[in-house]
XYZ file of C-alpha atoms in Angstrom:
417
model
C -103.267 -38.224 109.557
C -100.785 -39.005 112.150
C -101.316 -42.749 111.974
C -100.802 -42.626 108.067
C -97.612 -41.101 108.576
C -96.191 -44.032 111.217
C -95.016 -46.198 108.067
C -92.842 -42.975 107.071
C -91.300 -42.685 110.548
C -90.553 -46.908 110.748
C -89.057 -46.878 107.904
C -86.515 -43.779 108.230
C -85.595 -45.546 111.762
C -84.396 -48.438 109.160
C -82.361 -45.402 107.247
C -80.011 -44.262 109.569
C -80.008 -47.170 112.184
C -76.841 -48.708 111.009
C -74.655 -45.133 111.039
C -73.224 -45.784 114.742
C -72.128 -49.530 114.039
C -70.488 -48.213 110.847
C -66.886 -48.129 112.646
C -67.723 -50.959 114.314
C -68.271 -53.040 111.573
C -65.024 -51.207 109.900
C -62.864 -52.616 112.599
C -64.290 -55.958 112.642
C -64.865 -56.543 108.626
C -61.774 -54.737 107.691
C -62.403 -51.904 105.203
C -61.786 -47.903 104.173
C -63.075 -45.062 104.913
C -63.635 -44.718 100.998
C -65.590 -48.545 101.533
C -67.715 -46.689 103.820
C -68.978 -44.107 102.014
C -69.470 -46.669 98.960
C -71.540 -48.908 101.691
C -73.671 -45.412 102.801
C -74.519 -44.676 98.914
C -75.587 -48.168 98.201
C -78.425 -46.949 99.929
C -78.602 -43.881 97.423
C -78.443 -45.818 94.498
C -81.528 -47.512 95.686
C -83.408 -44.764 96.759
C -83.110 -43.492 93.409
C -83.886 -46.559 91.542
C -86.774 -46.217 93.245
C -87.780 -43.046 92.934
C -87.670 -43.646 89.247
C -90.429 -45.885 89.106
C -92.636 -45.485 92.650
C -94.001 -42.190 92.320
C -95.091 -43.360 89.317
C -96.584 -45.940 90.079
C -98.337 -45.243 93.281
C -99.895 -42.370 91.168
C -101.038 -44.526 88.476
C -102.080 -47.851 90.421
C -102.361 -46.780 93.941
C -100.015 -46.077 97.221
C -100.614 -49.376 99.322
C -99.461 -51.687 96.227
C -95.826 -49.723 96.308
C -95.749 -48.823 100.503
C -96.342 -53.015 101.374
C -93.641 -54.397 99.209
C -91.182 -51.320 100.804
C -92.202 -52.845 104.064
C -90.995 -56.747 103.203
C -88.027 -54.953 101.568
C -87.246 -53.110 104.733
C -87.727 -55.963 106.854
C -85.351 -58.241 104.906
C -83.225 -55.131 104.941
C -82.849 -55.726 109.148
C -82.326 -59.356 108.739
C -79.392 -59.276 106.407
C -78.056 -56.203 108.649
C -78.479 -58.192 111.872
C -76.230 -60.891 110.402
C -73.465 -59.166 108.642
C -70.452 -60.475 108.349
C -69.141 -58.538 104.708
C -69.332 -55.319 102.594
C -71.312 -57.391 100.377
C -74.039 -58.146 103.137
C -73.741 -54.515 104.174
C -74.125 -53.556 100.304
C -77.512 -55.666 100.281
C -78.751 -54.389 102.984
C -78.131 -50.743 102.707
C -79.972 -50.914 98.824
C -83.107 -52.582 100.261
C -82.806 -50.137 102.576
C -82.718 -47.290 99.717
C -85.350 -48.887 97.738
C -87.683 -49.013 100.639
C -87.115 -45.481 101.702
C -87.423 -44.269 98.453
C -90.872 -45.980 98.080
C -92.064 -44.137 101.287
C -90.833 -40.674 100.413
C -92.961 -40.519 97.164
C -96.165 -42.995 98.182
C -95.921 -42.660 102.124
C -95.787 -38.892 102.627
C -98.579 -38.627 99.659
C -100.269 -40.917 101.208
C -100.394 -38.722 104.337
C -101.641 -35.960 102.196
C -104.135 -37.866 100.620
C -105.663 -38.867 104.162
C -105.354 -35.389 105.581
C -107.777 -34.093 102.444
C -107.002 -30.489 100.922
C -107.821 -28.143 103.844
C -105.142 -29.902 105.735
C -101.977 -30.080 102.944
C -99.890 -27.521 104.097
C -100.101 -29.558 107.926
C -99.877 -32.724 106.229
C -96.435 -31.381 104.593
C -95.184 -30.712 107.669
C -95.951 -34.087 109.620
C -95.052 -35.683 106.924
C -91.658 -33.696 106.551
C -91.194 -34.367 110.709
C -92.102 -38.001 110.246
C -89.204 -38.532 108.144
C -86.120 -36.847 109.968
C -87.789 -37.800 113.459
C -87.549 -41.507 112.421
C -84.021 -40.760 110.964
C -82.718 -39.343 113.388
C -84.064 -42.262 115.975
C -82.548 -45.150 114.315
C -79.564 -43.887 115.619
C -80.314 -43.104 118.749
C -81.594 -46.576 119.326
C -78.676 -48.396 117.477
C -76.146 -46.467 119.534
C -78.126 -47.906 122.763
C -78.756 -50.986 121.543
C -76.084 -52.509 118.720
C -77.274 -54.924 116.400
C -80.185 -55.872 118.303
C -81.556 -52.654 116.753
C -82.772 -54.610 113.769
C -84.659 -57.229 116.007
C -86.953 -53.549 117.206
C -87.134 -52.142 113.913
C -88.963 -55.327 112.755
C -91.505 -54.884 114.904
C -92.057 -51.354 114.045
C -91.981 -51.918 110.194
C -94.890 -55.020 111.228
C -96.861 -51.997 112.783
C -96.301 -50.133 109.854
C -97.303 -53.037 107.387
C -100.680 -53.069 110.056
C -101.074 -49.263 109.455
C -100.358 -49.583 105.458
C -103.504 -51.783 105.170
C -105.911 -50.350 107.249
C -105.369 -47.311 105.358
C -108.265 -45.521 104.197
C -106.832 -45.147 101.016
C -108.709 -45.631 97.725
C -108.987 -45.014 93.751
C -106.156 -44.664 91.320
C -103.987 -42.143 93.212
C -104.865 -44.270 96.460
C -106.450 -41.098 98.043
C -110.019 -40.789 99.837
C -112.820 -40.371 97.376
C -114.743 -37.326 99.116
C -111.984 -35.557 100.975
C -109.111 -34.867 97.865
C -110.168 -33.745 94.077
C -108.118 -34.383 91.306
C -108.230 -30.862 89.855
C -108.747 -27.317 91.422
C -112.948 -27.384 90.450
C -113.105 -24.427 87.922
C -115.512 -21.736 88.322
C -119.446 -22.120 88.111
C -119.654 -19.360 85.323
C -116.425 -20.711 83.194
C -117.302 -22.313 80.293
C -116.399 -25.810 79.785
C -113.314 -25.281 77.451
C -111.238 -23.494 80.358
C -111.308 -27.246 81.419
C -108.731 -29.330 79.878
C -109.120 -32.766 78.093
C -106.993 -34.422 80.485
C -108.880 -33.412 83.344
C -112.438 -35.539 82.242
C -111.674 -38.591 83.746
C -110.948 -37.263 86.775
C -114.176 -35.722 87.147
C -115.916 -38.324 85.672
C -115.471 -40.816 88.599
C -115.210 -39.521 91.609
C -112.110 -40.368 93.876
C -110.335 -41.666 90.792
C -107.467 -39.803 88.536
C -106.042 -39.184 85.864
C -102.282 -39.302 86.074
C -99.600 -38.271 83.554
C -99.237 -40.841 80.391
C -95.721 -41.639 79.808
C -93.224 -44.358 80.646
C -93.140 -46.342 84.333
C -90.024 -46.228 84.700
C -88.705 -42.625 83.846
C -86.998 -39.147 85.762
C -89.729 -37.709 88.074
C -91.128 -34.352 87.540
C -93.682 -32.035 87.994
C -96.929 -30.562 86.115
C -95.795 -27.452 83.961
C -95.754 -24.316 86.157
C -94.716 -26.477 89.018
C -90.678 -26.214 88.028
C -89.773 -23.655 89.448
C -91.238 -24.486 92.978
C -89.352 -27.459 93.132
C -86.029 -25.765 90.912
C -86.316 -23.518 94.249
C -87.044 -27.114 97.315
C -83.845 -28.586 95.317
C -81.813 -25.948 95.661
C -81.949 -25.764 99.421
C -82.824 -29.034 100.343
C -79.863 -30.909 98.211
C -77.146 -29.389 100.336
C -78.776 -29.845 103.715
C -79.479 -33.239 102.609
C -76.069 -33.468 101.797
C -74.244 -32.116 105.000
C -76.696 -34.557 106.664
C -75.419 -37.385 104.822
C -71.733 -36.827 105.484
C -72.124 -36.693 109.260
C -73.668 -39.959 109.374
C -71.716 -41.221 106.769
C -68.059 -39.684 107.999
C -69.360 -38.271 111.409
C -68.484 -41.181 112.911
C -64.985 -41.528 112.142
C -64.532 -38.159 112.785
C -65.655 -38.491 116.379
C -63.323 -41.598 117.138
C -60.591 -39.603 115.527
C -61.226 -36.393 118.014
C -62.245 -38.488 121.139
C -60.624 -41.269 120.725
C -63.596 -43.641 121.223
C -65.512 -45.613 119.171
C -68.611 -45.458 121.620
C -71.979 -46.074 119.145
C -73.702 -44.341 121.298
C -71.424 -40.847 121.045
C -72.265 -41.381 117.549
C -75.732 -42.147 117.902
C -76.822 -39.474 120.120
C -75.067 -36.911 117.863
C -77.254 -38.227 114.817
C -80.600 -38.319 116.980
C -79.932 -34.550 117.972
C -78.970 -33.748 114.580
C -82.524 -35.229 113.183
C -84.355 -33.576 116.997
C -82.692 -30.270 115.544
C -84.190 -31.113 112.034
C -87.864 -31.968 113.739
C -87.385 -28.530 115.803
C -86.603 -26.256 113.200
C -89.383 -27.027 111.035
C -92.027 -26.885 113.804
C -90.480 -23.166 114.700
C -90.556 -22.104 111.132
C -93.938 -23.467 109.683
C -95.690 -20.888 109.657
C -93.431 -18.379 108.048
C -93.754 -18.047 103.963
C -92.192 -20.597 102.475
C -89.568 -18.640 100.554
C -88.291 -17.452 103.787
C -88.221 -21.241 105.202
C -85.890 -21.960 101.967
C -83.463 -19.172 102.663
C -83.639 -19.775 106.591
C -82.627 -23.551 105.139
C -79.693 -22.311 103.204
C -78.406 -20.093 105.479
C -77.905 -22.585 108.587
C -76.541 -25.320 105.975
C -74.063 -22.592 104.541
C -72.969 -21.531 107.845
C -72.828 -25.474 109.440
C -70.422 -26.181 106.792
C -68.140 -23.217 108.205
C -68.603 -24.913 111.065
C -67.769 -28.670 109.845
C -64.332 -26.544 108.410
C -63.798 -24.993 111.890
C -64.244 -28.472 113.520
C -61.823 -30.619 111.906
C -58.987 -27.526 111.957
C -59.092 -26.915 115.007
C -59.869 -30.446 116.286
C -62.894 -29.501 118.561
C -65.917 -31.439 119.612
C -68.309 -28.989 120.295
C -67.811 -27.174 116.601
C -68.811 -30.490 114.941
C -71.977 -31.040 116.694
C -72.852 -27.336 116.327
C -72.076 -28.296 112.618
C -74.199 -31.533 112.962
C -77.178 -29.323 114.159
C -76.938 -26.567 111.701
C -77.175 -29.085 108.921
C -79.783 -30.930 110.330
C -81.658 -27.278 110.353
C -80.832 -27.197 107.105
C -82.095 -30.120 105.620
C -85.176 -30.056 107.903
C -86.157 -26.275 106.323
C -85.165 -27.058 102.975
C -87.403 -30.216 103.112
C -90.423 -28.507 104.311
C -90.098 -25.665 102.184
C -90.167 -28.354 99.106
C -93.107 -30.377 100.309
C -95.162 -27.386 100.992
C -94.366 -25.550 97.375
C -95.401 -29.111 96.039
C -98.517 -29.406 98.721
C -99.589 -26.361 96.969
C -99.099 -26.789 93.245
C -99.184 -29.963 92.380
C -102.595 -32.064 91.884
C -103.156 -35.532 93.942
C -102.774 -36.980 90.673
C -99.035 -36.331 90.631
C -97.961 -35.681 93.969
C -96.155 -38.417 94.339
C -94.307 -38.285 91.499
C -93.035 -34.801 92.492
C -91.944 -35.747 95.494
C -89.586 -38.127 94.340
C -88.257 -35.496 91.665
C -87.841 -33.595 94.686
C -85.731 -36.540 96.478
C -84.411 -37.206 93.743
C -82.628 -33.932 93.005
C -81.828 -33.768 96.803
C -79.765 -37.782 97.177
C -77.482 -37.156 93.959
C -75.269 -35.140 95.308
C -76.067 -36.491 98.613
C -74.814 -39.539 97.627
C -72.134 -38.464 94.999
C -70.248 -35.905 97.442
C -69.664 -38.039 100.672
C -68.393 -40.602 98.327
C -65.698 -38.282 97.020
C -64.991 -37.007 100.170
C -64.770 -40.021 101.589
C -62.129 -41.379 98.729
C -59.995 -37.891 98.877
C -59.945 -38.143 102.927
C -58.259 -41.298 102.231
C -55.601 -40.259 99.971
C -55.303 -36.865 101.589
C -55.937 -37.607 105.304
C -59.667 -36.671 107.015
C -58.917 -33.045 107.844
C -58.385 -32.201 104.652
C -61.267 -34.417 102.921
C -63.754 -32.594 105.005
C -62.370 -29.026 104.665
C -62.711 -29.116 100.901
C -66.665 -31.464 101.347
C -67.357 -28.129 103.437
C -65.891 -25.423 100.758
C -67.887 -27.154 98.211
C -71.184 -27.691 100.076
C -70.997 -24.154 101.390
C -70.772 -22.202 97.455
C -73.614 -24.805 96.864
C -75.824 -23.891 99.480
C -75.280 -20.282 98.787
C -76.378 -20.869 95.078
C -79.168 -22.195 96.915
C -80.040 -18.788 98.692
C -79.630 -17.224 95.395
C -82.151 -19.054 93.528
C -84.758 -18.866 96.227
C -84.490 -14.961 95.959
C -84.663 -15.213 92.334
C -88.046 -17.507 92.561
C -91.640 -17.129 91.869
C -93.238 -14.719 93.885
C -96.209 -17.844 94.863
C -92.926 -18.748 97.428
C -94.026 -16.314 99.779
C -97.741 -17.309 99.856
C -98.122 -18.770 103.345
C -101.617 -20.711 102.999
C -101.403 -24.315 101.540
């Protein structure tokens, strides 16, 4: 199970490795803060486009046919980043990175659950989520130290991930182990035959194979009937959290440059790393709590974090900016863990990759739109005013997310996977 999580970490190292280098590229190539956030958002565009197909394809044909091409695109992105000398090259590299990440958050995270088996589904959600945020934080730290050389190291990490995926014990239409994960919860022995939905028959007739929902191959991902409330609660907290961390990743280096009068990639990379390290630590700290408490804690953390961001830009305070980043990281981590845990507990393996994709679409759409808006607003009225408006809007969204969780179904209070 730990090995199965490695491709998630490897690809997410790439996802944010460019963060400390944006200020350098901005100076050398010459582009505005608005263009910078567009470059960042191209990653979101690629990711969402990937999520529209990767979850469904993974559930139908298997995890490996989705993961291996994604790792190939990630390797191509490394090569483009390492030699980038134009905005167009950065956009293509970010687009490729987003496509690879979209495949990993749907198929890769589902593969961790497949390997873990039904008795360890909650642990699998924790491990997959931590693999994601740890990789996302490790990339900026390595880039801050190594500069463009980080992409050479990342290529080696991705090659290792390819070897892991090739050897991963996955099989069947859903890429799940034949004996470890059932297609549907088994009905009671005394239940009449009619109590089992007809659509589950193919899964029972072929052990280790599943019957994913029919429909278009490219579509907005969703969840089975009855799991919509769990998905909504996860998105309500995960979306503000990941939008907050996306702002820190895209415009955080510019804020630091203004506050500290430095463009050192090490400083920007260290702040991003600590932000995601906090996200990882927060998930381990709250893993034994019930899911509703985890989600409420995530909403509170994001709300306070955005208040700290507004105070930081108003007071030109680096400690407050770092505090905002740490709280944003914790908010994303807890929102992500709570959302994944809810889906792991309520969605059958035959739809799990698509459900993971749905959670991430809901999170990454605002994470792409709001930071870009803040970037162009900052060009027009100044970074302080732009960051203040962004922080206020996200505070409101996080508060609404907390209210959604409070009003959610009682199933979120269960601790068991």
